[in-house]
Structure formats: C-alpha cells, structure tokens
PDB file of C-alpha atoms in Angstrom:
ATOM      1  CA  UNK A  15       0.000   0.000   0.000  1.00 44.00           C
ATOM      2  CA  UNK A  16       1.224   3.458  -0.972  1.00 53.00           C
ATOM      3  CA  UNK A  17       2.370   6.000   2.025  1.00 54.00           C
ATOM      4  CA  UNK A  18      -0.113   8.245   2.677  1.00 65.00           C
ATOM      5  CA  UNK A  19       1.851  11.291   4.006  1.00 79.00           C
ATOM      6  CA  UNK A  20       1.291  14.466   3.453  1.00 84.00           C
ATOM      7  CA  UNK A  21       3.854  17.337   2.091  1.00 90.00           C
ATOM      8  CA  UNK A  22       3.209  20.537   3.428  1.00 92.00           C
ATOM      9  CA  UNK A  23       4.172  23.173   0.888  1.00 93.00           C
ATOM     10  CA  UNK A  24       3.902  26.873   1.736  1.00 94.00           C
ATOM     11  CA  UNK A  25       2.503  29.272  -1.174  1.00 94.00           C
ATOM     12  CA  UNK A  26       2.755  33.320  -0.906  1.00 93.00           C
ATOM     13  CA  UNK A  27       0.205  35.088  -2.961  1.00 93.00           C
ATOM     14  CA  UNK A  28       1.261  38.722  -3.734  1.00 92.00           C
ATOM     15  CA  UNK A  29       0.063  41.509  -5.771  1.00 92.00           C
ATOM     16  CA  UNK A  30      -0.585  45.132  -6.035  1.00 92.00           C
ATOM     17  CA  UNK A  31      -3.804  46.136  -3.599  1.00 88.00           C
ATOM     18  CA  UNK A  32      -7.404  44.983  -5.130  1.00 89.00           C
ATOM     19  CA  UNK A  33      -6.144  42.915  -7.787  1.00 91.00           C
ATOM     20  CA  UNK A  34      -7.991  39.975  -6.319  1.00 89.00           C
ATOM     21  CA  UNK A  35      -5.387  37.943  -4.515  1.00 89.00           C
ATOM     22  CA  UNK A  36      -8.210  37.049  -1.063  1.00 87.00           C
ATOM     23  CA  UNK A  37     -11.081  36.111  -3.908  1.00 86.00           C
ATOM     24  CA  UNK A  38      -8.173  33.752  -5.571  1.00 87.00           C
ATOM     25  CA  UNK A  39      -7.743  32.280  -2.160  1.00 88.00           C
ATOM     26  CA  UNK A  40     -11.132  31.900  -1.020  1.00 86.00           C
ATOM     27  CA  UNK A  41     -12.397  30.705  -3.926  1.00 85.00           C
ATOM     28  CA  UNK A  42      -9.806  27.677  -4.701  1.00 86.00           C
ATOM     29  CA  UNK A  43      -9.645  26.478  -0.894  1.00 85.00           C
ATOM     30  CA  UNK A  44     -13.837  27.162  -0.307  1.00 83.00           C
ATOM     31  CA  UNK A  45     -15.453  27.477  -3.788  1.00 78.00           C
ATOM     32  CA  UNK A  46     -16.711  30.868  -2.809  1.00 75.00           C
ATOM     33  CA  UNK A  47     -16.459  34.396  -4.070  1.00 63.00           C
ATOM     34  CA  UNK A  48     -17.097  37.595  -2.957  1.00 60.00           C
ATOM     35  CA  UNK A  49     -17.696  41.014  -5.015  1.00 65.00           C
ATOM     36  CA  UNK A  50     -16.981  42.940  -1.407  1.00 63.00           C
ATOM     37  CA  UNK A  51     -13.794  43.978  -0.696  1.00 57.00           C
ATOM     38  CA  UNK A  52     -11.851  44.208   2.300  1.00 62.00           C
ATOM     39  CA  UNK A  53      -8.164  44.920   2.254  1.00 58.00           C
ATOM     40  CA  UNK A  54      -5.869  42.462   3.678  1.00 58.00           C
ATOM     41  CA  UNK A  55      -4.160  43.285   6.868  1.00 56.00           C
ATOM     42  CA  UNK A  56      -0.391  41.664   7.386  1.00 57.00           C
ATOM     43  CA  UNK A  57      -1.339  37.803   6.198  1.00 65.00           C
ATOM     44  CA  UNK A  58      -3.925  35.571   6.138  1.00 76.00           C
ATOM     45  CA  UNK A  59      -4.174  32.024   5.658  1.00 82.00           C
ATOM     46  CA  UNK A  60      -5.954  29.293   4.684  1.00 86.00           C
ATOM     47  CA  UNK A  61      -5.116  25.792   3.509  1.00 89.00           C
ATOM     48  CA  UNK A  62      -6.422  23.183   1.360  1.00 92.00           C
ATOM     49  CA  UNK A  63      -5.532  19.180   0.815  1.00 91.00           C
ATOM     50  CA  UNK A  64      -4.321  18.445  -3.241  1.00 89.00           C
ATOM     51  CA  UNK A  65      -3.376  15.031  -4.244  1.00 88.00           C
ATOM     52  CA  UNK A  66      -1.308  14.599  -6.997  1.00 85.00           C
ATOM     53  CA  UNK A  67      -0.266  11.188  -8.464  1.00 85.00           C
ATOM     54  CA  UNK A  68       0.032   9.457  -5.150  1.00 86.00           C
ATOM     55  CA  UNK A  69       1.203  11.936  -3.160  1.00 88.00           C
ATOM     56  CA  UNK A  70      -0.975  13.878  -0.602  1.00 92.00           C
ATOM     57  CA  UNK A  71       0.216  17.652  -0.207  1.00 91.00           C
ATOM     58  CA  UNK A  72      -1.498  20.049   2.550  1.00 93.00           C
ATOM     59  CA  UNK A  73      -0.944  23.625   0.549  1.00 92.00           C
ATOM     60  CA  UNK A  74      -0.785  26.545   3.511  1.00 93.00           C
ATOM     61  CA  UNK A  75      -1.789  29.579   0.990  1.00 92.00           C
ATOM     62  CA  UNK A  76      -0.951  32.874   2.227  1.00 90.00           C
ATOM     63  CA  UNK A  77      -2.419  35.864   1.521  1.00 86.00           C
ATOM     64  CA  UNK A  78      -0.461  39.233   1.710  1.00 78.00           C
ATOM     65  CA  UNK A  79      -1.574  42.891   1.891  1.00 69.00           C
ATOM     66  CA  UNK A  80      -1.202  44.428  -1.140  1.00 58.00           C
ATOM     67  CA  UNK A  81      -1.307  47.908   0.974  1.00 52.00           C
ATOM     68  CA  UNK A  82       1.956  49.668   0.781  1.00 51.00           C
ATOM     69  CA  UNK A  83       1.244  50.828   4.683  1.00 46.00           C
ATOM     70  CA  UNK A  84       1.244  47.076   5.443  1.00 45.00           C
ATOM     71  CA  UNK A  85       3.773  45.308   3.482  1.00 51.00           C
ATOM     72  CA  UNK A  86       5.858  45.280   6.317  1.00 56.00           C
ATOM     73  CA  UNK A  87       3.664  43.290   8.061  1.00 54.00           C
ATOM     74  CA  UNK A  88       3.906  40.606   5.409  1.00 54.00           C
ATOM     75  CA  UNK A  89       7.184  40.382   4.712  1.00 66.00           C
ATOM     76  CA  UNK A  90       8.077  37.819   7.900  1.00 76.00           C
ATOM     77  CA  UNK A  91       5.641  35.346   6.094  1.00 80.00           C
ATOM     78  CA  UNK A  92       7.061  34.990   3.072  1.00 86.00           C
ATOM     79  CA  UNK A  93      10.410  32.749   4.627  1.00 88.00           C
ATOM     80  CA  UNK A  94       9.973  29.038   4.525  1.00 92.00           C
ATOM     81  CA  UNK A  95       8.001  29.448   0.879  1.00 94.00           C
ATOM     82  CA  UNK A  96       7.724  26.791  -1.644  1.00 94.00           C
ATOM     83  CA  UNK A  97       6.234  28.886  -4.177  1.00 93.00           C
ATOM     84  CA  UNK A  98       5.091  32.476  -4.888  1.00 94.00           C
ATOM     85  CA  UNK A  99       1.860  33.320  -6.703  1.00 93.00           C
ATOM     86  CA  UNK A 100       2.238  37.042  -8.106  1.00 93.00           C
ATOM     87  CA  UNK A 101      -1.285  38.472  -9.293  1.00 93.00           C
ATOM     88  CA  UNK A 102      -2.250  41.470 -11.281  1.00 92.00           C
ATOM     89  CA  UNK A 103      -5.315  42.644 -12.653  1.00 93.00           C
ATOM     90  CA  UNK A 104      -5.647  42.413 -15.988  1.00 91.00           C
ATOM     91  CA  UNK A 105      -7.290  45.977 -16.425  1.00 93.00           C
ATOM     92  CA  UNK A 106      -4.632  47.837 -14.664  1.00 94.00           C
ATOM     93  CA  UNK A 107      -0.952  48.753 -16.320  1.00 95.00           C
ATOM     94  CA  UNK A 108       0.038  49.409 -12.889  1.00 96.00           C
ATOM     95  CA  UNK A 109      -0.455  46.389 -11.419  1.00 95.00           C
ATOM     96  CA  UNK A 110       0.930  44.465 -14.121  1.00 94.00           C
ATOM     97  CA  UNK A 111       4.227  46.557 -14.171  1.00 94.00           C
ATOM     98  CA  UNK A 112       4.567  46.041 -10.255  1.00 94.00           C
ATOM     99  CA  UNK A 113       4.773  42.708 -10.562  1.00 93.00           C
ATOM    100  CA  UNK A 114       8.780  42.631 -11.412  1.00 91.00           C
ATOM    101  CA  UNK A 115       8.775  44.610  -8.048  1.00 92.00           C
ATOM    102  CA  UNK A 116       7.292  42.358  -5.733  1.00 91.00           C
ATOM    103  CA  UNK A 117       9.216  39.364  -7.567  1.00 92.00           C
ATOM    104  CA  UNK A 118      12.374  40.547  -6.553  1.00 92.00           C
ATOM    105  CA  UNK A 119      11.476  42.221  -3.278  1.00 90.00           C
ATOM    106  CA  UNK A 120      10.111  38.187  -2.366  1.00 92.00           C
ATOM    107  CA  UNK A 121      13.413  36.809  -3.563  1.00 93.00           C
ATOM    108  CA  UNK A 122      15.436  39.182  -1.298  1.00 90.00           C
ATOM    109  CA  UNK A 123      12.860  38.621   2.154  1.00 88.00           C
ATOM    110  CA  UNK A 124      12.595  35.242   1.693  1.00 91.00           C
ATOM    111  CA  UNK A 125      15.914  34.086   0.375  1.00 91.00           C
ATOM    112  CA  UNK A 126      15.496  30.778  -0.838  1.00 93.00           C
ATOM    113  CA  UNK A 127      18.258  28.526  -1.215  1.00 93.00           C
ATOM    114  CA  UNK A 128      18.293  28.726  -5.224  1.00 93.00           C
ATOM    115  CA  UNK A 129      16.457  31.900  -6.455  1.00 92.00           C
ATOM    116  CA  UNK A 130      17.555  30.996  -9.961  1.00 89.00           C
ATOM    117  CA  UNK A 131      15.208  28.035  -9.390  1.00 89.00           C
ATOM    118  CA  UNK A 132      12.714  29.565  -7.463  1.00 92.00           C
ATOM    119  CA  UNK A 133       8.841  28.598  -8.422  1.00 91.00           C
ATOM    120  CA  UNK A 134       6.417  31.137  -9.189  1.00 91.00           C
ATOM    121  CA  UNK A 135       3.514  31.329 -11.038  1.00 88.00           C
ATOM    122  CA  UNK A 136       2.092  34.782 -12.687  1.00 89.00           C
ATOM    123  CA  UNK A 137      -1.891  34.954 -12.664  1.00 88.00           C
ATOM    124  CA  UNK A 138      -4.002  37.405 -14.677  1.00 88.00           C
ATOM    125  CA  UNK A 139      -7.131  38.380 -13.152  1.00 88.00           C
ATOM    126  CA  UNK A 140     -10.622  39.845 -13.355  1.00 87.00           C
ATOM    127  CA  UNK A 141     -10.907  39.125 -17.150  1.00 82.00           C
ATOM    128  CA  UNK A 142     -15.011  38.802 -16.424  1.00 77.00           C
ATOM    129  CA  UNK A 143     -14.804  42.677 -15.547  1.00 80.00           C
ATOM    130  CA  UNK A 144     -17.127  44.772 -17.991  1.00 76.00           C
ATOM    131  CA  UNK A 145     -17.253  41.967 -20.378  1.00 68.00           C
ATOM    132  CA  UNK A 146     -13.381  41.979 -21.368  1.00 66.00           C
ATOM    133  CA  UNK A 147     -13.749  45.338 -22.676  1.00 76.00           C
ATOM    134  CA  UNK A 148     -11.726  47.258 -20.153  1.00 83.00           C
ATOM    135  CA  UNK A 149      -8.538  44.669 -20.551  1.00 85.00           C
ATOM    136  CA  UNK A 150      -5.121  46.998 -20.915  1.00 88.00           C
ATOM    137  CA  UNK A 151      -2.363  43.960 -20.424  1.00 88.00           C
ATOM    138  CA  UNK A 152      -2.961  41.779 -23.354  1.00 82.00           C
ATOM    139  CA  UNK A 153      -2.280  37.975 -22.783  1.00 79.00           C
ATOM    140  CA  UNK A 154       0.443  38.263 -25.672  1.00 80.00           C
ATOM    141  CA  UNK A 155       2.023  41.365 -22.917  1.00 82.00           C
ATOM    142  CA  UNK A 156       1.449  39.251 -20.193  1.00 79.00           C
ATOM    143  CA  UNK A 157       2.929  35.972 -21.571  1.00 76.00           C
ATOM    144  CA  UNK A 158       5.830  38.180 -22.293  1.00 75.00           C
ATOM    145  CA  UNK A 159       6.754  39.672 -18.836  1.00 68.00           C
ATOM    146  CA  UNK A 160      10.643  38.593 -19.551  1.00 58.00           C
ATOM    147  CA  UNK A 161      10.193  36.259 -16.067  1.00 55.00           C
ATOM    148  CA  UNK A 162      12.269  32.868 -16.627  1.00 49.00           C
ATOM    149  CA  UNK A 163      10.762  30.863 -18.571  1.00 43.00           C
ATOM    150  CA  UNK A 164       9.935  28.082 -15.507  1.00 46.00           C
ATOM    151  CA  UNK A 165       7.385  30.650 -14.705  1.00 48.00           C
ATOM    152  CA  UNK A 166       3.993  29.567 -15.456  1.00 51.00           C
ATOM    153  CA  UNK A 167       1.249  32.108 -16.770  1.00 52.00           C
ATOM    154  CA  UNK A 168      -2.834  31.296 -15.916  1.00 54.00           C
ATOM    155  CA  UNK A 169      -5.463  34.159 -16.850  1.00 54.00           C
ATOM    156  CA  UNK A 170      -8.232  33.303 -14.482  1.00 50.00           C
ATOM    157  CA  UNK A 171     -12.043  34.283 -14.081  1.00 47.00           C
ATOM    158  CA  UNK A 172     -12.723  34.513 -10.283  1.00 46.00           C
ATOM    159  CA  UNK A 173     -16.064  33.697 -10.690  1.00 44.00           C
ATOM    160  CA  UNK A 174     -16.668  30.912 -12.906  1.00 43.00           C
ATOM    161  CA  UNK A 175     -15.467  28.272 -10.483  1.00 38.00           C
ATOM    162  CA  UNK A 176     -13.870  25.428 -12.648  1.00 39.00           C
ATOM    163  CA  UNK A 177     -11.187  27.765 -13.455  1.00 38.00           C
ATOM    164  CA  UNK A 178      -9.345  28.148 -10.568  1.00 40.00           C
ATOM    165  CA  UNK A 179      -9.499  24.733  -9.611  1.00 37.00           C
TER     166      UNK A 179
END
C-alpha cells in the first residue's frame, strides 16, 4: 500500500492592492467568491488538501496585503516558501508593471536557497470585468513579462469556479 503522508508546501500570494489575490484564495480552498472587498491586513491564511499522483500535499496559501502601509507586516511570512503566486489585474498597467517589483522584493525577504530556481507562477485576473472590454495587459504582454521561462502564466475568471481549480 502506498504511504499516505502528506507534504506541506507553503505558497505566498502577492500583488498590487485589489487585484484579487483574497477572492483567488477563497475561492480555490472554499469554492466561494465575494464582489466585497476588504483589504488584507499583514497575512492571512488558509489551507487546502491536493493530491497529486500518489502523493498527498497540505498547501498553507498565504495571503499578503497588497497595501503599501502594510507590506511590512507581510514580509516575515514569506520565509519558509515553496512557491510564490504574483497576481495582477488584468485591467490595470500598474499592477501588471509592479509585478517585477514584488518578484524581486520576495526573492530578497525570503531568500530561498536557489532563487535561480525559485517557483512562481504569474496569474491574470478579473478578465469577467465589464465583459473583457476594459482589458489593458494583453495575454500576448502578459505571456511576455521577460520572467524565466519556468514561470507559469494562468489568466483566471474569479467567478466561474472550474477555473481556478
């Protein structure tokens, strides 16, 4: 019989403020979504069991304030990391261009052993927003952010469920 253990892997989700990073959370570990918003303050987690292949893996999914006042508070969380999720929203420049910034301000906090190596993966959100029509970072953009290419690019819809699954 295969061993059952689990693997617990620690995943940082940052992004500029409002770009969606709590709905991403809430709605892959508890299928639910929320048009309210409420800004993050410090961290937040929650976690969710995976299984992949045979292996079991508890995912501890934190969830950072995008709030320059509080960034601070985050920054102690992001040691110990197995991944980093960075998230912009698709209909703002701004957050798209930040997201070289918080890349390399998570490589210097949380100083992994081989940065070269690290994992992240780059999410697009809110493409549902007024219908696609207010979209400024085209997926062609996006897909060319000039991150190593071990980076992995997802364009999600928060609210159609089977998407962020």
């Amino acid at each position: 019989m295969p061993s059952r253990r689990r693997t617990l892997l620690k995943v940082i989700i940052l992004g500029d403020s409002g770009v969606g990073k709590t709905s991403l959370m809430n709605q892959y570990v508890n299928r639910k979504f929320s048009n309210q918003y409420k800004a993050t303050i410090g961290a937040d987690f929650l976690t969710k069991e995976v299984q992949f292949e045979d292996r079991l893996f508890t995912l501890q999914i934190w969830d950072t304030a995008g709030q320059e006042r509080f960034q601070s508070l985050g920054v102690a969380f992001y040691r110990g990391a197995d991944c980093c999720v960075l998230v912009y929203d698709v209909n703002s420049m701004k957050s798209f261009d930040n997201l070289n910034n918080w890349r390399e301000e998570f490589l210097i906090q949380a100083s992994p052993s081989d940065p070269e190596n690290f994992p992240f993966v780059v999410i697009g959100n809110k493409i549902d927003v007024d219908g696609g029509n207010s979209r400024v970072v085209s997926e062609k953009k996006a897909t060319s952010l000039g991150v190593p290419q071990k980076e992995i690019f997802h364009t999600l819809r928060p609210q159609l469920r089977k998407e962020s699954t």
